[in-house]
mmCIF file of C-alpha atoms and ligand atoms in Angstrom:
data_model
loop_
_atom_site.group_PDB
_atom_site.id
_atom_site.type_symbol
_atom_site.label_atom_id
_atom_site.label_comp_id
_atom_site.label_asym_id
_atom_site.label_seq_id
_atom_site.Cartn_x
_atom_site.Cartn_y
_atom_site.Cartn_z
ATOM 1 C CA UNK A 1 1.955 -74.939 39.929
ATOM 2 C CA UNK A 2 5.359 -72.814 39.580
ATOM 3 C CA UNK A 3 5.695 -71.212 42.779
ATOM 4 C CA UNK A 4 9.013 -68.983 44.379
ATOM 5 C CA UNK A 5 9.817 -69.209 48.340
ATOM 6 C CA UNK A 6 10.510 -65.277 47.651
ATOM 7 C CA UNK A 7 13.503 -66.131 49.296
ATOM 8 C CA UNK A 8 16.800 -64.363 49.537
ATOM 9 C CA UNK A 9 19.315 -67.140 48.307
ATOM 10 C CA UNK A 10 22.942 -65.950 49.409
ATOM 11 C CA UNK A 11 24.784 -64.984 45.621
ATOM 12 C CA UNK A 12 27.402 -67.742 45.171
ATOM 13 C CA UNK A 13 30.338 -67.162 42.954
ATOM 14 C CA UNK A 14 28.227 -67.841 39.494
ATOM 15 C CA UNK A 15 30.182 -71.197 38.830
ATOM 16 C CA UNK A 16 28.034 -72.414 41.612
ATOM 17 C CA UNK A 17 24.885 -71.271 40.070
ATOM 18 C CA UNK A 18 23.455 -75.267 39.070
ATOM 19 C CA UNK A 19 24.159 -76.065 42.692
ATOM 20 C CA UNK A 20 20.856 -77.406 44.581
ATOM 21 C CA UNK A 21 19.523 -75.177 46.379
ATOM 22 C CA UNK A 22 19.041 -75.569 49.677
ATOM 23 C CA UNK A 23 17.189 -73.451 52.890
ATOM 24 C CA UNK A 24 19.190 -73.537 56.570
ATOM 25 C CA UNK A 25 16.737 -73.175 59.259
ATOM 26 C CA UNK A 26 18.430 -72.158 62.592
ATOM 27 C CA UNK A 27 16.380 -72.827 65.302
ATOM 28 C CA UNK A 28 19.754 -72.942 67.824
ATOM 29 C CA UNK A 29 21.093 -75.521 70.044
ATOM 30 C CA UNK A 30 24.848 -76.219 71.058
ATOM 31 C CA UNK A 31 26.305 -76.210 67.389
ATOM 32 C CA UNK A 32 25.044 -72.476 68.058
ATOM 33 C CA UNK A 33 26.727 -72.166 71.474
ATOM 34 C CA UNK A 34 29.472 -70.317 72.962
ATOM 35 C CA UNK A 35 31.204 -70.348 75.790
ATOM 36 C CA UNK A 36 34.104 -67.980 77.275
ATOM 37 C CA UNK A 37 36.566 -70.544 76.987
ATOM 38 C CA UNK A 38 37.542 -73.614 74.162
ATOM 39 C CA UNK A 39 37.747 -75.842 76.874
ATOM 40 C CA UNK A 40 34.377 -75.962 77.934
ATOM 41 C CA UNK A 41 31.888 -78.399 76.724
ATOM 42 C CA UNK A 42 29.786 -78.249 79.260
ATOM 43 C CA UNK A 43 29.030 -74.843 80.653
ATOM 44 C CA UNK A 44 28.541 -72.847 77.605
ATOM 45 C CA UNK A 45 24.840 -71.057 76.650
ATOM 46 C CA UNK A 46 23.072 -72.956 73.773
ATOM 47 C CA UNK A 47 21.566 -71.090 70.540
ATOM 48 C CA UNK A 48 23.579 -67.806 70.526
ATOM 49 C CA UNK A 49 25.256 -67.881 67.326
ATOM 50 C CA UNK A 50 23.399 -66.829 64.425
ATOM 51 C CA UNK A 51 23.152 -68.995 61.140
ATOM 52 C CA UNK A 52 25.462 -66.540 59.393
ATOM 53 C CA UNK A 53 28.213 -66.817 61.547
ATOM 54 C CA UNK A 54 27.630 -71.125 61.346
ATOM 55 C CA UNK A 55 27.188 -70.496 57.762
ATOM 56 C CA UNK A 56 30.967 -68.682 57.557
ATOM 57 C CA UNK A 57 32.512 -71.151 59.781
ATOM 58 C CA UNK A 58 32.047 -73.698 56.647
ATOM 59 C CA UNK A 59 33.353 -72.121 53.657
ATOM 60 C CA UNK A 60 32.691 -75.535 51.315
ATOM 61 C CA UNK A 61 29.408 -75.342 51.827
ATOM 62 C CA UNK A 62 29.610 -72.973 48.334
ATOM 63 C CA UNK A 63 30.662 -76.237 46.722
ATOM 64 C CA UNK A 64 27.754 -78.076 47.825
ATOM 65 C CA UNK A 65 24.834 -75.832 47.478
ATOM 66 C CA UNK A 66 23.240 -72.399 47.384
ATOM 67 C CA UNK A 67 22.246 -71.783 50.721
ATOM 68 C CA UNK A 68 19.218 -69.601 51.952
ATOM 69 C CA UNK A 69 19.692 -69.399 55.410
ATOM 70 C CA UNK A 70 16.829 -68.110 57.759
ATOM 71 C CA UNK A 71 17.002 -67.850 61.777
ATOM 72 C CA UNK A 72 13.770 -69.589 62.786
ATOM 73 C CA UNK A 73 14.288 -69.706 66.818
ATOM 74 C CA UNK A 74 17.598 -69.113 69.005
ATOM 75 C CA UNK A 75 16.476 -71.684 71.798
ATOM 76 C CA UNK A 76 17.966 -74.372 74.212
ATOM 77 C CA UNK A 77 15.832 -77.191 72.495
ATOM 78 C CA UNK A 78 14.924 -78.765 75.771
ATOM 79 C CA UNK A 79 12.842 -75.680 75.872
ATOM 80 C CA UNK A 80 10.903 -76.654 72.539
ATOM 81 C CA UNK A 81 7.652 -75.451 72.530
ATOM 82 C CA UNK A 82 4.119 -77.050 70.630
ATOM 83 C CA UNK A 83 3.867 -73.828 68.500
ATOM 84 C CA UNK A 84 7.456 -73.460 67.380
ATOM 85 C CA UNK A 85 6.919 -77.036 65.960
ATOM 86 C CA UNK A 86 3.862 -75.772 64.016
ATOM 87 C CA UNK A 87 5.883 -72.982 62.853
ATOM 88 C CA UNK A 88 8.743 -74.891 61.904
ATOM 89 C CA UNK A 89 6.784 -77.456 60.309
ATOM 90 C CA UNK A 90 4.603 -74.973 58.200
ATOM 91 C CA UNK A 91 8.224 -73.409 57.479
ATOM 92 C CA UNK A 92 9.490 -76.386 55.829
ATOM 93 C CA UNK A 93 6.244 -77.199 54.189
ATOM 94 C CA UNK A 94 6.148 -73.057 52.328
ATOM 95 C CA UNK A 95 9.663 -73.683 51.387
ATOM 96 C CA UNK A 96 9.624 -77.084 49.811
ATOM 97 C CA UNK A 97 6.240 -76.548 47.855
ATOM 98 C CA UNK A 98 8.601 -74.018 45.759
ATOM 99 C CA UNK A 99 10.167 -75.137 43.031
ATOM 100 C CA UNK A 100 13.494 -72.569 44.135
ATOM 101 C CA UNK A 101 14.146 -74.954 47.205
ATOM 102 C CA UNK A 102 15.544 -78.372 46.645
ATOM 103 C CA UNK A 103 16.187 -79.385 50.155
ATOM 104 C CA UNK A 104 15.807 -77.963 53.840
ATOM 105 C CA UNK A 105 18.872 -78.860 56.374
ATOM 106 C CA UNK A 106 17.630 -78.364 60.134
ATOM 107 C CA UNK A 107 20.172 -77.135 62.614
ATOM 108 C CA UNK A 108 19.110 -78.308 66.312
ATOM 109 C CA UNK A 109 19.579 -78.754 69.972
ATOM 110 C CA UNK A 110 20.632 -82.266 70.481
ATOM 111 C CA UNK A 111 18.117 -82.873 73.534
ATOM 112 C CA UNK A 112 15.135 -83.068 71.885
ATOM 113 C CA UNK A 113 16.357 -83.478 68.061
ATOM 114 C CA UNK A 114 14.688 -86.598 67.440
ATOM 115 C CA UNK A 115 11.027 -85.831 68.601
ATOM 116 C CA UNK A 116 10.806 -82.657 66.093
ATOM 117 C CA UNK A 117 13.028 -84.973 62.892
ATOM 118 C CA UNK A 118 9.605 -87.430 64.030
ATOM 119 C CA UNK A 119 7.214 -84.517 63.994
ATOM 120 C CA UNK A 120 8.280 -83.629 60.949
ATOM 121 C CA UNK A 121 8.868 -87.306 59.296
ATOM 122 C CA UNK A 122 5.137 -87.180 59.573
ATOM 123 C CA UNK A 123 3.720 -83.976 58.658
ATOM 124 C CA UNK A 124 6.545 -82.597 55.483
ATOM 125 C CA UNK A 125 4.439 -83.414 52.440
ATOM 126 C CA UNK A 126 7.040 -83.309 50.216
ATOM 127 C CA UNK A 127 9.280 -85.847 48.721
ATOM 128 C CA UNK A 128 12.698 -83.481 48.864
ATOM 129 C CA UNK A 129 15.059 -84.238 51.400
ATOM 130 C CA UNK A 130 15.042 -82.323 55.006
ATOM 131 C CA UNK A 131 18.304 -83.448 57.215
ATOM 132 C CA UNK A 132 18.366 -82.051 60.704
ATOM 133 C CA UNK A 133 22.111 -81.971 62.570
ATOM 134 C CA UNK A 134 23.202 -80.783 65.104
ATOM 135 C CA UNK A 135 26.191 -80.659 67.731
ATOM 136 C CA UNK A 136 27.836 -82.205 70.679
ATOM 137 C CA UNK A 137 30.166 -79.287 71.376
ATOM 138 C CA UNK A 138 29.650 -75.588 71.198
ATOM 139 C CA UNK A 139 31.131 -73.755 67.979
ATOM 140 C CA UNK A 140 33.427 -72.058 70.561
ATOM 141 C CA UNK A 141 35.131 -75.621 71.502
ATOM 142 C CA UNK A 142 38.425 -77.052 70.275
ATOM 143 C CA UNK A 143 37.048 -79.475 67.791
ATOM 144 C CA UNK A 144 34.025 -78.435 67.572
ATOM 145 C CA UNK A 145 32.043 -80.891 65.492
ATOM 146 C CA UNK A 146 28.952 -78.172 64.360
ATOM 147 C CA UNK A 147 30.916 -77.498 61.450
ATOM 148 C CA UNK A 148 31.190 -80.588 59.554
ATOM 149 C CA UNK A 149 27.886 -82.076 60.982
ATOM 150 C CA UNK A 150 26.429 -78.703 58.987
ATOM 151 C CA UNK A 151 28.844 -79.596 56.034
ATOM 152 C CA UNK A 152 27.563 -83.449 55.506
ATOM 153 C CA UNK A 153 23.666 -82.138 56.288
ATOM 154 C CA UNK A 154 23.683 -79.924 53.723
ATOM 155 C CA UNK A 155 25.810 -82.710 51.396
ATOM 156 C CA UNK A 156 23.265 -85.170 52.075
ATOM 157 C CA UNK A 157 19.850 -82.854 51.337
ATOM 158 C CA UNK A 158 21.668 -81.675 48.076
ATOM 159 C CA UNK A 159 21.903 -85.430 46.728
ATOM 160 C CA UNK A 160 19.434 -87.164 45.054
ATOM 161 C CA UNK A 161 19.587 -90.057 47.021
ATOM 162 C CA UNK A 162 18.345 -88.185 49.667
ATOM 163 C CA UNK A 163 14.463 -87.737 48.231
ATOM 164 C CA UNK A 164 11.811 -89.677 49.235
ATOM 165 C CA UNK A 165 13.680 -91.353 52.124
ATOM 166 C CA UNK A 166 11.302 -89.340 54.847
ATOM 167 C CA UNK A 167 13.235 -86.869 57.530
ATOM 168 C CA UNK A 168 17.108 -87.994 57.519
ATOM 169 C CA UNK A 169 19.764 -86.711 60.359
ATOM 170 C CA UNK A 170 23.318 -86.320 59.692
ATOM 171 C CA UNK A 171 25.597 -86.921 62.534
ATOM 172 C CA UNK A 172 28.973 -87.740 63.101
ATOM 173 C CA UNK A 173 29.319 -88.927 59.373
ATOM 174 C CA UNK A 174 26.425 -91.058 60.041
ATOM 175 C CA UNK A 175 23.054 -90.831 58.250
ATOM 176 C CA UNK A 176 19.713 -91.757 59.962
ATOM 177 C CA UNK A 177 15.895 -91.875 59.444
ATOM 178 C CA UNK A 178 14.167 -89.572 61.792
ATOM 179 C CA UNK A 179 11.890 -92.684 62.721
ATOM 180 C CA UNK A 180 14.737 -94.643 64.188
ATOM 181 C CA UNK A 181 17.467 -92.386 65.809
ATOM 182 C CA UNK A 182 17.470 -91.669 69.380
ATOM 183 C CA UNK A 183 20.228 -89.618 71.280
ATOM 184 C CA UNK A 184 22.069 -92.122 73.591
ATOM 185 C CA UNK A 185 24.985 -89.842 75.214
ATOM 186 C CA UNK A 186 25.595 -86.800 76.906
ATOM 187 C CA UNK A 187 28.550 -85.565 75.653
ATOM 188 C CA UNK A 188 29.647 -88.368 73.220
ATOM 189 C CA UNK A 189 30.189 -87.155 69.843
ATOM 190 C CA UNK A 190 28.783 -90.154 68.581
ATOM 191 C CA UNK A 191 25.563 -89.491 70.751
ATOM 192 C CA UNK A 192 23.101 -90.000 68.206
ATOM 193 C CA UNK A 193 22.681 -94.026 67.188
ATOM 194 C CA UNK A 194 19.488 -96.207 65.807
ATOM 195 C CA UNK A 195 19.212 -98.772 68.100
ATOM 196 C CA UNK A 196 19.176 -102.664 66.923
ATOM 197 C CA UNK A 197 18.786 -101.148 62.917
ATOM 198 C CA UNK A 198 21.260 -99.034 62.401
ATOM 199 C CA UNK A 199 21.917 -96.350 60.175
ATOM 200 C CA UNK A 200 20.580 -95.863 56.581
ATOM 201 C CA UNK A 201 23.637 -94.862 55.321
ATOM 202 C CA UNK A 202 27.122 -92.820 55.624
ATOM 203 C CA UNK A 203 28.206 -89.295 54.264
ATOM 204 C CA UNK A 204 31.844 -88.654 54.129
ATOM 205 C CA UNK A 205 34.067 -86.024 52.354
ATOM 206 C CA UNK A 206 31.402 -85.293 49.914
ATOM 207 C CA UNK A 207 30.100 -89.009 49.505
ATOM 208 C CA UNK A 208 26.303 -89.973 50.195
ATOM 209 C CA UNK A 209 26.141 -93.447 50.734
ATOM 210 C CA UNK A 210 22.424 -94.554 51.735
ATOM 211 C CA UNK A 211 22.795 -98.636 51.738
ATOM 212 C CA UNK A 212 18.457 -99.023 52.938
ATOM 213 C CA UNK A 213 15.222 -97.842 52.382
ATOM 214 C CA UNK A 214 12.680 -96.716 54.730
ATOM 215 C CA UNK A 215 9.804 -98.208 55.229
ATOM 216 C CA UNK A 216 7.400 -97.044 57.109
ATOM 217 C CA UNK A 217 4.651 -94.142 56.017
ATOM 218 C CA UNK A 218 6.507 -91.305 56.031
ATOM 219 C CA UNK A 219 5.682 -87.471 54.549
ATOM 220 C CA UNK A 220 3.692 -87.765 51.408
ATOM 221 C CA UNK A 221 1.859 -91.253 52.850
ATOM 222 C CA UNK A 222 1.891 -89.653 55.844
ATOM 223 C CA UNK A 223 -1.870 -89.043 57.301
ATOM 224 C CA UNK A 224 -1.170 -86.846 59.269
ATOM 225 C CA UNK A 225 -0.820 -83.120 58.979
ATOM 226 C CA UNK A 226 0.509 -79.802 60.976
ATOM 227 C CA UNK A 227 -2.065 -78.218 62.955
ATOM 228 C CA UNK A 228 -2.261 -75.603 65.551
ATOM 229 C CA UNK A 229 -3.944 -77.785 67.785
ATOM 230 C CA UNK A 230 -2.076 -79.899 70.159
ATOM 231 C CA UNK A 231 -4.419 -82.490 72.583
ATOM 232 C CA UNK A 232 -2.603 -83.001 75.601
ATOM 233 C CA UNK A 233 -0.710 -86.158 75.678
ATOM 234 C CA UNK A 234 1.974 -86.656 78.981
ATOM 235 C CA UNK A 235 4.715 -89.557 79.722
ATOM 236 C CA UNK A 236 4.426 -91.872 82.781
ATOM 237 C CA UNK A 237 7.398 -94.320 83.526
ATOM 238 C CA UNK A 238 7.136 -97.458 85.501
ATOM 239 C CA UNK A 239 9.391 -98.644 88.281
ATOM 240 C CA UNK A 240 9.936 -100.165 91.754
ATOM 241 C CA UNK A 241 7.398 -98.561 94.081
ATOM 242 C CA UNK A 242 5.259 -96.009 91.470
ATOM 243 C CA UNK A 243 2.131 -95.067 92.303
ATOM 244 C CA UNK A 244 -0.607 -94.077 90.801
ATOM 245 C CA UNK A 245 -0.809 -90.395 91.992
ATOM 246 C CA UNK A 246 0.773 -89.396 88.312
ATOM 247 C CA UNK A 247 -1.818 -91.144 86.489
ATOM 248 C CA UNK A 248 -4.811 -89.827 88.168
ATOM 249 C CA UNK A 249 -3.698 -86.051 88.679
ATOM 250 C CA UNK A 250 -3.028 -86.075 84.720
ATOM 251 C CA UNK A 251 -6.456 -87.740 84.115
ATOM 252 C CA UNK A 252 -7.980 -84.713 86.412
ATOM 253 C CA UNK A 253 -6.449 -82.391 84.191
ATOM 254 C CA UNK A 254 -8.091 -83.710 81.350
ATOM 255 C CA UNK A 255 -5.516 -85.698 79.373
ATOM 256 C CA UNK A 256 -6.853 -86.925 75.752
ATOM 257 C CA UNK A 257 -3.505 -89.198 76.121
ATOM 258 C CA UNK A 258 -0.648 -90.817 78.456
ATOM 259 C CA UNK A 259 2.272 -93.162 77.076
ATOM 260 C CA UNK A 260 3.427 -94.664 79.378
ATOM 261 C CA UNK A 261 7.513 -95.494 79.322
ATOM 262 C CA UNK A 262 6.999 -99.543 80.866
ATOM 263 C CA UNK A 263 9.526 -101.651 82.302
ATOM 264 C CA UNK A 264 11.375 -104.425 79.449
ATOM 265 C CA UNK A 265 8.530 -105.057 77.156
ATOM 266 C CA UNK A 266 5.880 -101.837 78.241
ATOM 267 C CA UNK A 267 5.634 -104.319 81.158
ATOM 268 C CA UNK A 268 3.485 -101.816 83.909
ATOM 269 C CA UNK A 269 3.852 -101.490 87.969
ATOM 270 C CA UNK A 270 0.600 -103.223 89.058
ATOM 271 C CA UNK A 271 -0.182 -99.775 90.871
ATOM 272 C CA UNK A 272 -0.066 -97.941 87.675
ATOM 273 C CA UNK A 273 -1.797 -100.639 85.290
ATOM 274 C CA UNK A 274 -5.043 -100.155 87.533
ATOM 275 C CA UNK A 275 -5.165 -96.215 87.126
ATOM 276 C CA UNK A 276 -4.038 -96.674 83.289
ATOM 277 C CA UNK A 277 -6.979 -99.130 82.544
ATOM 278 C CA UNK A 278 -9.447 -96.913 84.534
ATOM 279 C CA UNK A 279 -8.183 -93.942 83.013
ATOM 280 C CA UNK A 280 -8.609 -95.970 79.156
ATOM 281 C CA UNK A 281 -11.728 -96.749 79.862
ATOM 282 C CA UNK A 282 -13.098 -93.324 80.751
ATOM 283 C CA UNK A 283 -11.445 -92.439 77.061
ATOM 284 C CA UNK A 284 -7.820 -91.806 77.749
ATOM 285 C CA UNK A 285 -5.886 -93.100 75.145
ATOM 286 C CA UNK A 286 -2.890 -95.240 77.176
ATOM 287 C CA UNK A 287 -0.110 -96.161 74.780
ATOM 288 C CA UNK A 288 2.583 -98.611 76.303
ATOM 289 C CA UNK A 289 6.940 -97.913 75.157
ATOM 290 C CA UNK A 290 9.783 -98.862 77.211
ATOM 291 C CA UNK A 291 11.916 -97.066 78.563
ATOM 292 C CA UNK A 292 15.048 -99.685 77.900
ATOM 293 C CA UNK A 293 16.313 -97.825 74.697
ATOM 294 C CA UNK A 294 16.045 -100.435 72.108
ATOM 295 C CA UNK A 295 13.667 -103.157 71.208
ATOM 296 C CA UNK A 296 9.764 -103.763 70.531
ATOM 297 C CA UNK A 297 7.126 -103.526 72.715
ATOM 298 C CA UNK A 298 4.564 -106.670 71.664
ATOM 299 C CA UNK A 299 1.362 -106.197 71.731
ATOM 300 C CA UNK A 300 -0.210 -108.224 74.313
ATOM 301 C CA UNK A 301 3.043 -109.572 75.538
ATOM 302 C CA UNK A 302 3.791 -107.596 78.982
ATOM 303 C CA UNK A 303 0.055 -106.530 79.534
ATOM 304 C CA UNK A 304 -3.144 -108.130 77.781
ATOM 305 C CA UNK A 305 -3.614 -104.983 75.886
ATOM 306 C CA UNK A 306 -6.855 -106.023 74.507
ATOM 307 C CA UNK A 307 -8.586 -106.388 78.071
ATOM 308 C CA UNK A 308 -7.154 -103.197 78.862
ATOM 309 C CA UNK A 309 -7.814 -100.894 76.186
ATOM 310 C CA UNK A 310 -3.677 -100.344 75.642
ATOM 311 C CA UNK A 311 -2.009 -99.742 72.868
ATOM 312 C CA UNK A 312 1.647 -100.537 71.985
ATOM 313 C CA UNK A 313 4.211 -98.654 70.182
ATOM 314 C CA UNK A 314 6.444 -100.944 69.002
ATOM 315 C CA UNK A 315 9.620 -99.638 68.344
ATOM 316 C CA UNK A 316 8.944 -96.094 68.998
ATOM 317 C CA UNK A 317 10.457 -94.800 72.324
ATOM 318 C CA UNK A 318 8.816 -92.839 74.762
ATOM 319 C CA UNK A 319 8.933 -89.658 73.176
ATOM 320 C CA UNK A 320 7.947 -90.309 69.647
ATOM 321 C CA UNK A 321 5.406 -92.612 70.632
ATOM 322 C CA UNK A 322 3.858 -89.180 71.889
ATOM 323 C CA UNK A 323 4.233 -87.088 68.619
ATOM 324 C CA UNK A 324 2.431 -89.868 67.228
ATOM 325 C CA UNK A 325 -0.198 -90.511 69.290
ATOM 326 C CA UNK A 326 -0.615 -86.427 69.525
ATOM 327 C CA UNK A 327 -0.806 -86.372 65.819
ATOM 328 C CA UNK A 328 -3.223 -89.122 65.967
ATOM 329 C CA UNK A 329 -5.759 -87.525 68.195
ATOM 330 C CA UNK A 330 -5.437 -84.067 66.682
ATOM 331 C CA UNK A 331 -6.304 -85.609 63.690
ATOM 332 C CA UNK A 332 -9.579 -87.812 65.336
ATOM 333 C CA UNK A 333 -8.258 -90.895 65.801
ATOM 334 C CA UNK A 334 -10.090 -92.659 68.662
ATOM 335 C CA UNK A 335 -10.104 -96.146 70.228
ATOM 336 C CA UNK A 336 -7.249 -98.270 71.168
ATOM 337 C CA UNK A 337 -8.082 -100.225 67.747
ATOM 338 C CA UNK A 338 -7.601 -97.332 65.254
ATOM 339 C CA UNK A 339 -4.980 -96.281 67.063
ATOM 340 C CA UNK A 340 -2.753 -99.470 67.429
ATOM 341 C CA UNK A 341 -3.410 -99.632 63.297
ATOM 342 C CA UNK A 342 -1.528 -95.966 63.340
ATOM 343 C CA UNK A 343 0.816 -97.470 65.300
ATOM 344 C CA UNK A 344 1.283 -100.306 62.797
ATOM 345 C CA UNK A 345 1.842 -97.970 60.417
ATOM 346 C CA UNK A 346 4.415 -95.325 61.352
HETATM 347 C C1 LIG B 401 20.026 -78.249 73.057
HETATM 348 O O1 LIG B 401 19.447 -79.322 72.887
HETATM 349 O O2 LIG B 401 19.619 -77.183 72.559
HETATM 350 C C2 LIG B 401 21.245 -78.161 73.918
HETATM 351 C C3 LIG B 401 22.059 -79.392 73.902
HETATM 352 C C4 LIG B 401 22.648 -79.722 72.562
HETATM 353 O O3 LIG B 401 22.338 -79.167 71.516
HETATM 354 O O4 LIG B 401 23.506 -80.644 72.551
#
């Protein structure tokens, strides 16, 4: 079916009429901060320049692509909310079902970039490219890097080698599946890394250079879908002297499911094992990650998952272990065995 996203691509010179093109969604973050001052990096107020004004800061972009630019939040993305990720999510689905949109670039907070690339790794059902980026320093800073993070996103979602990889970020000429990258700095311009497997690929001065595939289920084998409905899912870490209080005051409040961030391999306070295996077997779904930042978590290798009724996440950290396992409820998985097979899988 031929179908428009009825939406209002910015004229180009006409030269650049064959360019891709491609929809920036703002949604905010530090490469939309300012602060009084080009010195500071650290006190400035996050998601207050608009995506025209990024847009203008990057004149090649009109070499690139045809950008359609839409302002889809203005928030600090620590303060990312369940139904903004619906409504970005839908977003992205409306504008890639048209055949006027080639690719969607994703500008972001840094905090909590990598659970919504994950969200969406699982829930786009399209095949054309979607590249989130985002900033270290505010667009006020001296060498601010906003503009040519935005430069090599929208590179990368205009090339062909971009489709069918799943949700990519570009950062700090780096490129990345949204499955693997994690943010491992505060302030580092070079915050955002994919522990033990590294990046897919490079973009620099206009090159795309994506050296591995993904491999996972990703978008269209994705299962999953966006919803409106969110089950309640909350994180529990491990370490010297936890109790159980957490555990049992989230269980009270009627948690479908807690992930629990475990010491080296999901390994679990003795404490906290009890109230997660009483809490799993009145139906909670437990899912064990680590907090150490890199590395698998082996099923039945820390805690005898199958006497528990645990799952493990593998490689997935705290945080996207949770989009998954939310996804996985909303969409009526149940049982630890199911559920480590989703786990298996994305
Ligand atoms: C945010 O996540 O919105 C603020 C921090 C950042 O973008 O680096």
């Amino acid at each position: 079916m031929t179908t428009s996203s009825s939406y209002p691509v910015s004229p180009g010179p006409s030269a650049t009429l064959a360019l891709p093109r491609i929809a920036v969604l703002a949604t905010g973050g530090t490469i939309a901060g300012a602060a009084a001052d080009v010195t500071n990096t650290s006190g400035y107020q996050a998601g207050v320049v608009g995506v025209d004004q990024l847009l203008s800061a990057v004149p090649a972009l009109s070499t690139v692509a045809r950008i359609a630019p839409e302002q889809i939040a203005s928030i600090d993305s620590k303060d990312m909310a369940l139904p903004l990720w619906t409504t970005v999510a839908q977003r992205v689905n409306t504008l890639l079902a048209a055949d006027d949109v080639d690719g969607v670039v994703i500008t972001h907070g840094t905090d909590t970039l990598e659970e919504t690339a994950y969200l969406l790794h699982l829930t786009v059902k399209s095949d054309k490219p979607v590249v989130l980026t985002a900033a270290m320093r505010p667009a006020s800073a001296l060498s601010a890097d906003g503009p040519l993070n935005l430069l090599n996103a929208v590179t990368v979602a205009a090339h062909a080698a971009a489709r069918g990889q799943g949700v990519l970020v570009a950062f700090n000429n780096r490129i990345h599946s949204a499955r693997d990258v994690v943010k491992t700095s505060t302030y580092a311009v070079d915050a955002f890394q994919s522990p033990e497997i590294g990046a897919l690929g490079w973009v620099q001065d206009g090159r795309v250079d994506i050296q591995r595939a993904v491999v996972r289920a990703h978008t269209l084998t994705s299962e999953f879908s966006i919803g409106t409905a969110w089950p309640a899912v909350e994180i529990v870490a491990s370490y010297a002297g936890v109790s159980r209080v957490a555990v049992d005051a989230l269980v009270a409040a009627g948690v479908r499911g807690i992930v629990v961030a475990g010491t080296g391999n999901g390994s679990i306070h003795q404490a906290l094992q009890q109230a997660l295996a009483e809490a799993a077997s009145r139906g909670v779904a437990v899912v064990r990650s680590s907090r150490v930042g890199s590395g698998h978590v082996m099923r039945n290798g820390a805690a005898a998952d199958d006497a528990l009724g645990f799952v493990s996440a593998g490689a997935l950290n705290p945080y996207k272990t949770r989009v998954l396992l939310m996804l996985a409820l909303a969409a009526g998985v149940t049982g630890a065995a199911a559920l480590q097979k989703v786990f298996d899988t994305y």
